[in-house]
């Protein structure tokens, strides 16, 4: 007896557990398939998409460090915000959205299909009388005579109908627009299909290979062909999106897929050889068209064919699309003149390099450095006006004493003015490079080959910046009579020669002081000392030089006398600078120049540039002399099996939205019942959406049916 009771209790308890589990599962399915859960997922996807749009995706990690700083860089990195669309949490949300929408379809689609096939014939007369949209008539004819006329009219206006005899009466049940429910099914199916297509084209397959196949991103340097297998993705990889850069005459059979911690090497089933890269320009110098003439060699068959890849005209072969993405330098060979920017030497020496490579630079006051050639551009389209802000002058003026900025500003020449030429112009070639010292510190430079017309004066622009996150600040070196930097370099070297400075001070004093003036010799000695001191202060030291040094010197003078002292100081400096320039030319065996407005203006510009040169931060100025351009095409190589899936989803979405918004389902019932001498006709109309059009349709239908039964509304 006890055993029987225990068995019953166990059965009863187990049943409770089973029912509890079933209830828990039902609640979970109810939640996952609910609209509120789907809307929450869509909201999260929308937020993630906003982040992915605002924040540049898949940039090199140093760019994010420079932009956000070390702390926020690590925070954003932990949430994978630098590659939102391939982040695990984004793909998880997509997966749950697929699950939620699929469950919703599984639950509701069969009911909808059944309802579309149903005629809803189990209605009664009393239930029809409870409808809001109803009408009733009395006819003298029998229902047998009236039914054909009613059904003929319904068929004429697009209704499908069915006749049912029940309860000594005839029921005409009709429907129109039942395809409206296909809109719901198509729209929800489209969401599932588009999400699946998106996940097929995401980096999920690459993540699976990392998790289960031991694939690891490569974060070093080396020859692509020798990179180990764990860093390479095979031809069986179902989806990928990578880039390959091919110089003219070279070939590639791999693509580079960037990751946060390195890159993957994706092998291709064919080799791409770039025969020629073509680029056309608008009259402004902006690129109009660029295309790659390539030869494709199939690895499996050995066959080859030629093709031209243009923007928006990709090459598609073996399920892989090759797009024209951009273009880069493929290793152009450069020849430059290196001008010393410190010391008393002005003679340049030759430097050669290749873009992408490096060149050692030694013998500069004991500073051994390396030039890393990072870029070359054969053309540059520039807007010489940047909303009234001159971004090309080295911003040395910000350190001036505000009290004397007005007095000193008039001596700065065009270095202190705003550019006002608003035309887009091709200003010629430029070279970009980094100077790296033996401690590993580097500074980036960008120099134009030709002089540019700025504010009516021709200038050579030499850009500098401390990090890639900063904008280039430009030193503006005035072009001399021969459109070179030679005279400025000669004057700069003379300024750093104490012997020439003393000689220039003596010459200036002798030229400025007339012998007929009383105490002329004594005054000449004093003026020479003042000129020597002004040149020495302007030449400066390792801490400060130029107008900044003058400003600091003038701060030592009483405030009431500073403005007058600044004016006198600058007059002496400008005068002695002229003599310094002429002595430097004489030292190099060149004739003395005529002191006219043209050369005086050049000297003014040169003085401002020399002051700014203190902030240039480089021991040499590299001027491009000649180049042999090597073009390279950047091609995007993709395998995207989900693309056609997404196209199908988009088609279903369009059909679904059209069906839901433009197809209106209506249900119509007409109940005909014979009385003693008349026939009672009861009509009811129903629709899911009660719109003004529905009200109008009901009124028209009521009038039309009333005319058929030859009677007004009861």
Coordinates of N, CA and C in Angstrom, one line a residue, residues 44-214:
X44 N 18.1 48.6 -30.2 CA 19.5 48.4 -30.0 C 20.3 48.4 -31.3
X45 N 19.7 47.7 -32.3 CA 20.4 47.7 -33.6 C 20.5 49.2 -34.2
X46 N 19.4 50.0 -34.0 CA 19.5 51.3 -34.5 C 20.5 52.1 -33.7
X47 N 20.7 52.0 -32.4 CA 21.7 52.7 -31.6 C 23.1 52.2 -32.1
X48 N 23.3 50.9 -32.3 CA 24.6 50.5 -32.8 C 24.9 51.0 -34.2
X49 N 23.9 51.1 -35.0 CA 24.1 51.7 -36.4 C 24.5 53.1 -36.3
X50 N 23.9 53.9 -35.4 CA 24.3 55.3 -35.2 C 25.7 55.4 -34.7
X51 N 26.1 54.5 -33.8 CA 27.5 54.5 -33.4 C 28.5 54.2 -34.5
X52 N 28.1 53.2 -35.3 CA 28.9 52.8 -36.4 C 29.0 53.8 -37.5
X53 N 28.0 54.7 -37.6 CA 28.0 55.8 -38.6 C 28.8 57.0 -38.1
X54 N 28.6 57.3 -36.8 CA 29.3 58.5 -36.3 C 30.8 58.2 -36.1
X55 N 31.2 57.0 -35.6 CA 32.6 56.6 -35.4 C 33.1 55.9 -36.6
X56 N 34.2 56.3 -37.1 CA 34.8 55.7 -38.2 C 35.2 54.2 -37.9
X57 N 34.9 53.3 -38.7 CA 35.1 51.9 -38.5 C 36.3 51.4 -39.1
X58 N 36.9 50.4 -38.4 CA 38.1 49.6 -38.9 C 39.3 50.5 -39.3
X59 N 39.5 51.6 -38.5 CA 40.6 52.5 -38.7 C 41.8 51.8 -38.0
X60 N 43.0 52.2 -38.3 CA 44.2 51.7 -37.5 C 44.0 52.2 -36.0
X61 N 44.4 51.3 -35.1 CA 44.3 51.5 -33.7 C 44.9 52.8 -33.2
X62 N 46.1 53.2 -33.7 CA 46.8 54.4 -33.3 C 45.9 55.6 -33.5
X63 N 45.1 55.6 -34.6 CA 44.2 56.7 -34.9 C 43.2 56.9 -33.8
X64 N 42.7 55.8 -33.2 CA 41.7 55.9 -32.1 C 42.3 56.4 -30.8
X65 N 43.6 55.9 -30.6 CA 44.3 56.4 -29.4 C 44.5 57.9 -29.5
X66 N 44.9 58.4 -30.7 CA 45.1 59.8 -30.8 C 43.8 60.6 -30.7
X67 N 42.7 60.0 -31.1 CA 41.4 60.7 -31.1 C 40.8 60.8 -29.7
X68 N 40.8 59.6 -29.0 CA 40.1 59.5 -27.7 C 41.0 59.5 -26.5
X69 N 42.2 59.3 -26.7 CA 43.1 59.2 -25.5 C 43.2 57.7 -25.0
X70 N 44.2 57.4 -24.2 CA 44.4 56.0 -23.8 C 43.2 55.4 -23.0
X71 N 42.6 56.2 -22.1 CA 41.5 55.7 -21.2 C 40.3 55.3 -22.1
X72 N 39.8 56.3 -22.8 CA 38.5 56.0 -23.6 C 38.8 55.0 -24.7
X73 N 40.1 55.0 -25.2 CA 40.4 54.0 -26.3 C 40.2 52.6 -25.7
X74 N 40.6 52.3 -24.5 CA 40.4 51.0 -24.0 C 39.0 50.7 -23.7
X75 N 38.2 51.7 -23.2 CA 36.8 51.5 -22.9 C 36.0 51.2 -24.2
X76 N 36.2 52.0 -25.2 CA 35.5 51.7 -26.5 C 36.0 50.4 -27.1
X77 N 37.3 50.1 -26.9 CA 37.8 48.8 -27.5 C 37.1 47.6 -26.8
X78 N 36.9 47.7 -25.5 CA 36.3 46.6 -24.8 C 34.9 46.3 -25.3
X79 N 34.2 47.3 -25.9 CA 32.8 47.1 -26.4 C 32.9 46.9 -27.9
X80 N 34.1 46.8 -28.5 CA 34.2 46.6 -29.9 C 33.6 47.6 -30.8
X81 N 33.7 48.9 -30.3 CA 33.0 50.0 -31.1 C 33.8 50.4 -32.3
X82 N 35.0 49.9 -32.5 CA 35.8 50.2 -33.7 C 35.4 49.3 -34.8
X83 N 34.7 48.3 -34.6 CA 34.2 47.4 -35.7 C 32.8 46.9 -35.2
X84 N 31.8 47.8 -35.1 CA 30.5 47.5 -34.5 C 29.8 46.4 -35.3
X85 N 29.9 46.4 -36.6 CA 29.0 45.5 -37.4 C 29.6 44.0 -37.3
X86 N 30.8 43.8 -36.9 CA 31.3 42.5 -36.7 C 31.5 42.1 -35.2
X87 N 31.0 43.0 -34.3 CA 31.2 42.7 -32.9 C 30.3 41.6 -32.5
X88 N 30.7 40.8 -31.5 CA 30.0 39.6 -31.1 C 28.6 40.0 -30.6
X89 N 28.5 41.1 -29.8 CA 27.2 41.5 -29.3 C 26.2 42.0 -30.4
X90 N 26.8 42.6 -31.4 CA 25.9 43.0 -32.5 C 25.4 41.8 -33.3
X91 N 26.2 40.8 -33.5 CA 25.8 39.6 -34.2 C 24.8 38.8 -33.3
X92 N 25.0 38.9 -32.0 CA 24.1 38.2 -31.1 C 22.7 38.9 -31.1
X93 N 22.7 40.2 -31.2 CA 21.4 40.9 -31.3 C 20.7 40.5 -32.6
X94 N 21.5 40.5 -33.7 CA 20.9 40.1 -35.0 C 20.4 38.6 -34.9
X95 N 21.1 37.8 -34.2 CA 20.6 36.4 -34.1 C 19.3 36.3 -33.3
X96 N 19.2 37.1 -32.2 CA 18.0 37.1 -31.4 C 16.8 37.7 -32.2
X97 N 17.1 38.7 -33.1 CA 16.1 39.3 -33.9 C 15.6 38.3 -34.9
X98 N 16.5 37.5 -35.5 CA 16.1 36.4 -36.4 C 15.2 35.4 -35.6
X99 N 15.6 35.0 -34.4 CA 14.9 34.0 -33.6 C 13.5 34.6 -33.3
X100 N 13.4 35.8 -32.8 CA 12.2 36.4 -32.4 C 11.2 36.5 -33.6
X101 N 11.7 37.0 -34.7 CA 10.8 37.2 -35.9 C 10.4 35.8 -36.4
X102 N 11.3 34.8 -36.4 CA 10.9 33.5 -36.8 C 9.8 32.9 -35.9
X103 N 10.0 33.0 -34.6 CA 9.0 32.5 -33.7 C 7.6 33.1 -33.9
X104 N 7.7 34.4 -34.2 CA 6.4 35.2 -34.5 C 5.8 34.7 -35.7
X105 N 6.6 34.4 -36.7 CA 6.0 33.8 -38.0 C 5.4 32.4 -37.7
X106 N 6.2 31.6 -37.0 CA 5.7 30.2 -36.7 C 4.4 30.2 -36.0
X107 N 4.3 31.2 -35.1 CA 3.0 31.2 -34.3 C 1.9 31.8 -35.1
X108 N 2.1 32.8 -35.9 CA 1.0 33.5 -36.5 C 0.7 33.2 -37.9
X109 N 1.7 32.8 -38.7 CA 1.5 32.5 -40.1 C 0.5 31.4 -40.4
X110 N 0.5 30.3 -39.7 CA -0.5 29.2 -39.9 C -1.9 29.8 -39.7
X111 N -2.1 30.6 -38.6 CA -3.4 31.1 -38.3 C -3.9 32.1 -39.4
X112 N -2.9 32.9 -39.9 CA -3.3 33.8 -41.0 C -3.6 33.1 -42.3
X113 N -2.8 32.0 -42.6 CA -3.1 31.3 -43.8 C -4.5 30.6 -43.7
X114 N -4.8 30.1 -42.5 CA -6.1 29.4 -42.3 C -7.2 30.4 -42.4
X115 N -7.0 31.6 -41.8 CA -8.0 32.7 -41.9 C -8.2 33.2 -43.3
X116 N -7.1 33.2 -44.2 CA -7.3 33.6 -45.6 C -8.2 32.6 -46.3
X117 N -8.0 31.3 -46.0 CA -8.8 30.3 -46.7 C -10.3 30.2 -46.1
X118 N -10.4 30.7 -44.9 CA -11.7 30.6 -44.2 C -12.7 31.5 -44.8
X119 N -14.0 31.1 -44.8 CA -15.2 31.9 -45.3 C -15.9 32.5 -44.1
X120 N -15.6 32.1 -42.9 CA -16.3 32.6 -41.7 C -17.8 32.5 -41.9
X121 N -18.1 31.3 -42.1 CA -19.5 30.9 -42.4 C -20.4 30.6 -41.2
X122 N -19.7 30.5 -40.0 CA -20.5 30.1 -38.8 C -21.1 31.3 -38.1
X123 N -21.6 32.3 -38.9 CA -22.3 33.4 -38.3 C -23.8 33.2 -38.2
X124 N -24.4 33.9 -37.3 CA -25.8 33.8 -37.2 C -26.4 35.2 -37.5
X125 N -27.7 35.1 -37.6 CA -28.4 36.4 -37.9 C -28.3 37.4 -36.8
X126 N -28.3 36.9 -35.6 CA -28.2 37.9 -34.5 C -26.8 38.5 -34.4
X127 N -25.8 37.7 -34.7 CA -24.4 38.3 -34.6 C -24.2 39.3 -35.7
X128 N -24.9 39.2 -36.9 CA -24.8 40.2 -37.9 C -25.5 41.5 -37.5
X129 N -26.5 41.3 -36.7 CA -27.2 42.6 -36.3 C -26.4 43.4 -35.3
X130 N -25.4 42.7 -34.7 CA -24.5 43.4 -33.7 C -23.4 44.2 -34.4
X131 N -23.3 44.0 -35.7 CA -22.2 44.7 -36.4 C -22.5 46.2 -36.5
X132 N -21.5 47.1 -36.5 CA -21.7 48.5 -36.6 C -22.1 48.9 -38.0
X133 N -21.4 48.3 -39.0 CA -21.7 48.6 -40.4 C -22.7 47.5 -40.9
X134 N -24.0 47.8 -40.9 CA -25.0 46.9 -41.3 C -26.1 47.7 -42.0
X135 N -26.9 46.9 -42.8 CA -28.1 47.5 -43.4 C -29.1 46.3 -43.6
X136 N -30.4 46.7 -43.7 CA -31.5 45.7 -43.8 C -32.5 46.2 -44.7
X137 N -33.0 45.3 -45.5 CA -34.1 45.6 -46.5 C -35.2 44.5 -46.5
X138 N -36.4 44.9 -47.0 CA -37.5 44.0 -47.2 C -37.8 43.9 -48.7
X139 N -37.8 42.8 -49.3 CA -38.1 42.6 -50.7 C -39.3 41.7 -50.9
X140 N -40.0 42.0 -52.0 CA -41.2 41.3 -52.3 C -40.9 39.9 -53.0
X141 N -39.7 39.9 -53.7 CA -39.3 38.7 -54.3 C -38.7 37.7 -53.3
X142 N -38.7 36.5 -53.7 CA -38.2 35.4 -52.9 C -36.7 35.5 -52.9
X143 N -36.1 34.9 -51.9 CA -34.6 34.9 -51.8 C -34.0 34.1 -53.0
X144 N -34.7 33.1 -53.5 CA -34.2 32.4 -54.7 C -34.1 33.3 -55.9
X145 N -34.9 34.3 -56.0 CA -34.9 35.2 -57.1 C -33.8 36.3 -56.9
X146 N -33.6 36.7 -55.6 CA -32.7 37.8 -55.3 C -31.3 37.4 -55.3
X147 N -31.0 36.2 -54.9 CA -29.6 35.8 -54.7 C -28.7 35.9 -56.0
X148 N -29.2 35.5 -57.2 CA -28.4 35.6 -58.4 C -28.0 37.1 -58.7
X149 N -28.9 38.0 -58.4 CA -28.6 39.4 -58.7 C -27.6 39.9 -57.7
X150 N -27.7 39.5 -56.5 CA -26.7 40.0 -55.5 C -25.3 39.4 -55.8
X151 N -25.3 38.1 -56.0 CA -23.9 37.5 -56.3 C -23.3 38.0 -57.6
X152 N -24.1 38.3 -58.6 CA -23.6 38.9 -59.8 C -23.0 40.2 -59.5
X153 N -23.6 41.0 -58.7 CA -23.0 42.4 -58.4 C -21.8 42.2 -57.6
X154 N -21.7 41.3 -56.6 CA -20.5 41.1 -55.8 C -19.4 40.7 -56.7
X155 N -19.6 39.8 -57.6 CA -18.6 39.4 -58.5 C -18.1 40.5 -59.4
X156 N -19.0 41.4 -59.8 CA -18.6 42.5 -60.6 C -17.7 43.5 -59.9
X157 N -17.9 43.7 -58.6 CA -17.1 44.6 -57.8 C -15.9 44.0 -57.2
X158 N -15.6 42.7 -57.5 CA -14.3 42.1 -57.1 C -14.4 41.2 -55.9
X159 N -15.6 40.8 -55.4 CA -15.7 40.0 -54.2 C -15.7 38.5 -54.7
X160 N -15.1 37.7 -53.9 CA -15.3 36.2 -54.0 C -16.3 35.8 -53.0
X161 N -17.2 34.9 -53.3 CA -18.3 34.6 -52.5 C -18.6 33.1 -52.4
X162 N -19.4 32.7 -51.4 CA -19.8 31.4 -51.2 C -21.3 31.4 -50.7
X163 N -22.1 30.5 -51.2 CA -23.5 30.4 -50.8 C -23.7 29.2 -49.8
X164 N -24.4 29.5 -48.7 CA -24.6 28.5 -47.7 C -26.1 28.5 -47.3
X165 N -26.7 27.4 -47.3 CA -28.1 27.2 -46.8 C -28.1 26.8 -45.4
X166 N -28.7 27.5 -44.5 CA -28.7 27.2 -43.1 C -29.9 27.8 -42.4
X167 N -30.5 27.1 -41.5 CA -31.6 27.7 -40.7 C -32.7 28.3 -41.6
X168 N -33.1 27.6 -42.6 CA -34.2 28.0 -43.5 C -33.8 29.4 -44.1
X169 N -32.6 29.7 -44.3 CA -32.1 30.9 -44.9 C -30.9 30.7 -45.8
X170 N -30.6 31.7 -46.5 CA -29.4 31.7 -47.4 C -28.4 32.7 -46.9
X171 N -27.1 32.2 -46.7 CA -26.0 33.1 -46.3 C -25.1 33.3 -47.5
X172 N -24.9 34.5 -47.9 CA -23.8 34.8 -48.8 C -22.6 35.4 -48.1
X173 N -21.6 34.6 -48.0 CA -20.3 35.1 -47.3 C -19.3 35.5 -48.4
X174 N -18.8 36.6 -48.4 CA -17.9 37.1 -49.4 C -16.7 37.8 -48.8
X175 N -15.6 37.8 -49.5 CA -14.4 38.5 -49.0 C -13.6 39.1 -50.2
X176 N -12.8 40.1 -49.8 CA -12.0 40.8 -50.8 C -10.7 41.3 -50.1
X177 N -9.6 41.2 -50.8 CA -8.3 41.7 -50.2 C -7.7 40.7 -49.1
X178 N -8.0 39.4 -49.2 CA -7.4 38.5 -48.3 C -5.9 38.4 -48.4
X179 N -5.3 38.9 -49.5 CA -3.9 38.9 -49.7 C -3.2 39.9 -48.8
X180 N -4.0 40.7 -48.1 CA -3.4 41.6 -47.1 C -2.5 40.9 -46.1
X181 N -3.0 39.7 -45.7 CA -2.2 39.0 -44.7 C -0.9 38.5 -45.2
X182 N -0.8 38.3 -46.6 CA 0.5 38.0 -47.1 C 1.6 39.1 -46.8
X183 N 1.1 40.3 -46.7 CA 2.0 41.4 -46.4 C 2.7 41.2 -45.1
X184 N 1.9 40.8 -44.1 CA 2.5 40.5 -42.8 C 3.5 39.4 -42.9
X185 N 3.2 38.3 -43.6 CA 4.1 37.2 -43.7 C 5.3 37.6 -44.5
X186 N 5.2 38.3 -45.6 CA 6.3 38.8 -46.4 C 7.2 39.7 -45.6
X187 N 6.6 40.7 -44.9 CA 7.4 41.7 -44.2 C 8.3 41.0 -43.1
X188 N 7.6 40.1 -42.3 CA 8.4 39.5 -41.3 C 9.4 38.5 -41.8
X189 N 9.0 37.8 -42.9 CA 10.0 36.9 -43.6 C 11.2 37.7 -44.1
X190 N 10.9 38.9 -44.6 CA 12.0 39.8 -45.1 C 13.0 40.1 -44.1
X191 N 12.5 40.4 -42.8 CA 13.4 40.8 -41.7 C 14.3 39.6 -41.4
X192 N 13.8 38.4 -41.4 CA 14.6 37.2 -41.1 C 15.6 37.0 -42.2
X193 N 15.2 37.1 -43.5 CA 16.1 36.9 -44.6 C 17.2 37.9 -44.7
X194 N 16.8 39.2 -44.5 CA 17.8 40.2 -44.5 C 18.9 40.1 -43.4
X195 N 18.4 39.7 -42.2 CA 19.3 39.5 -41.1 C 20.2 38.3 -41.4
X196 N 19.7 37.3 -41.9 CA 20.5 36.1 -42.2 C 21.5 36.5 -43.3
X197 N 21.1 37.2 -44.3 CA 22.0 37.7 -45.4 C 23.1 38.6 -44.8
X198 N 22.7 39.4 -43.9 CA 23.7 40.3 -43.2 C 24.7 39.5 -42.4
X199 N 24.3 38.5 -41.7 CA 25.2 37.6 -40.9 C 26.1 36.8 -41.8
X200 N 25.5 36.4 -43.0 CA 26.4 35.6 -43.9 C 27.5 36.5 -44.5
X201 N 27.3 37.8 -44.6 CA 28.3 38.7 -45.2 C 29.1 39.4 -44.1
X202 N 28.8 39.0 -42.8 CA 29.6 39.6 -41.7 C 30.9 38.8 -41.5
X203 N 31.6 39.1 -40.4 CA 32.8 38.4 -40.1 C 32.6 37.2 -39.2
X204 N 31.3 36.8 -39.1 CA 31.0 35.6 -38.3 C 31.8 34.4 -38.7
X205 N 31.9 34.1 -40.0 CA 32.7 32.9 -40.4 C 34.2 33.1 -40.0
X206 N 34.7 34.3 -40.0 CA 36.1 34.5 -39.6 C 36.2 34.3 -38.1
X207 N 35.2 34.8 -37.3 CA 35.2 34.5 -35.9 C 35.2 33.1 -35.6
X208 N 34.4 32.3 -36.3 CA 34.3 30.8 -36.0 C 35.7 30.2 -36.3
X209 N 36.4 30.7 -37.3 CA 37.7 30.1 -37.6 C 38.7 30.5 -36.5
X210 N 38.5 31.6 -35.9 CA 39.4 32.0 -34.8 C 39.1 31.2 -33.6
X211 N 37.8 30.9 -33.3 CA 37.4 30.2 -32.1 C 37.7 28.7 -32.2
X212 N 37.5 28.1 -33.4 CA 37.5 26.6 -33.5 C 38.6 26.1 -34.4
X213 N 39.3 27.0 -35.2 CA 40.3 26.4 -36.1 C 41.7 27.0 -35.8
X214 N 41.8 27.8 -34.8 CA 43.1 28.3 -34.4 C 43.7 29.4 -35.2

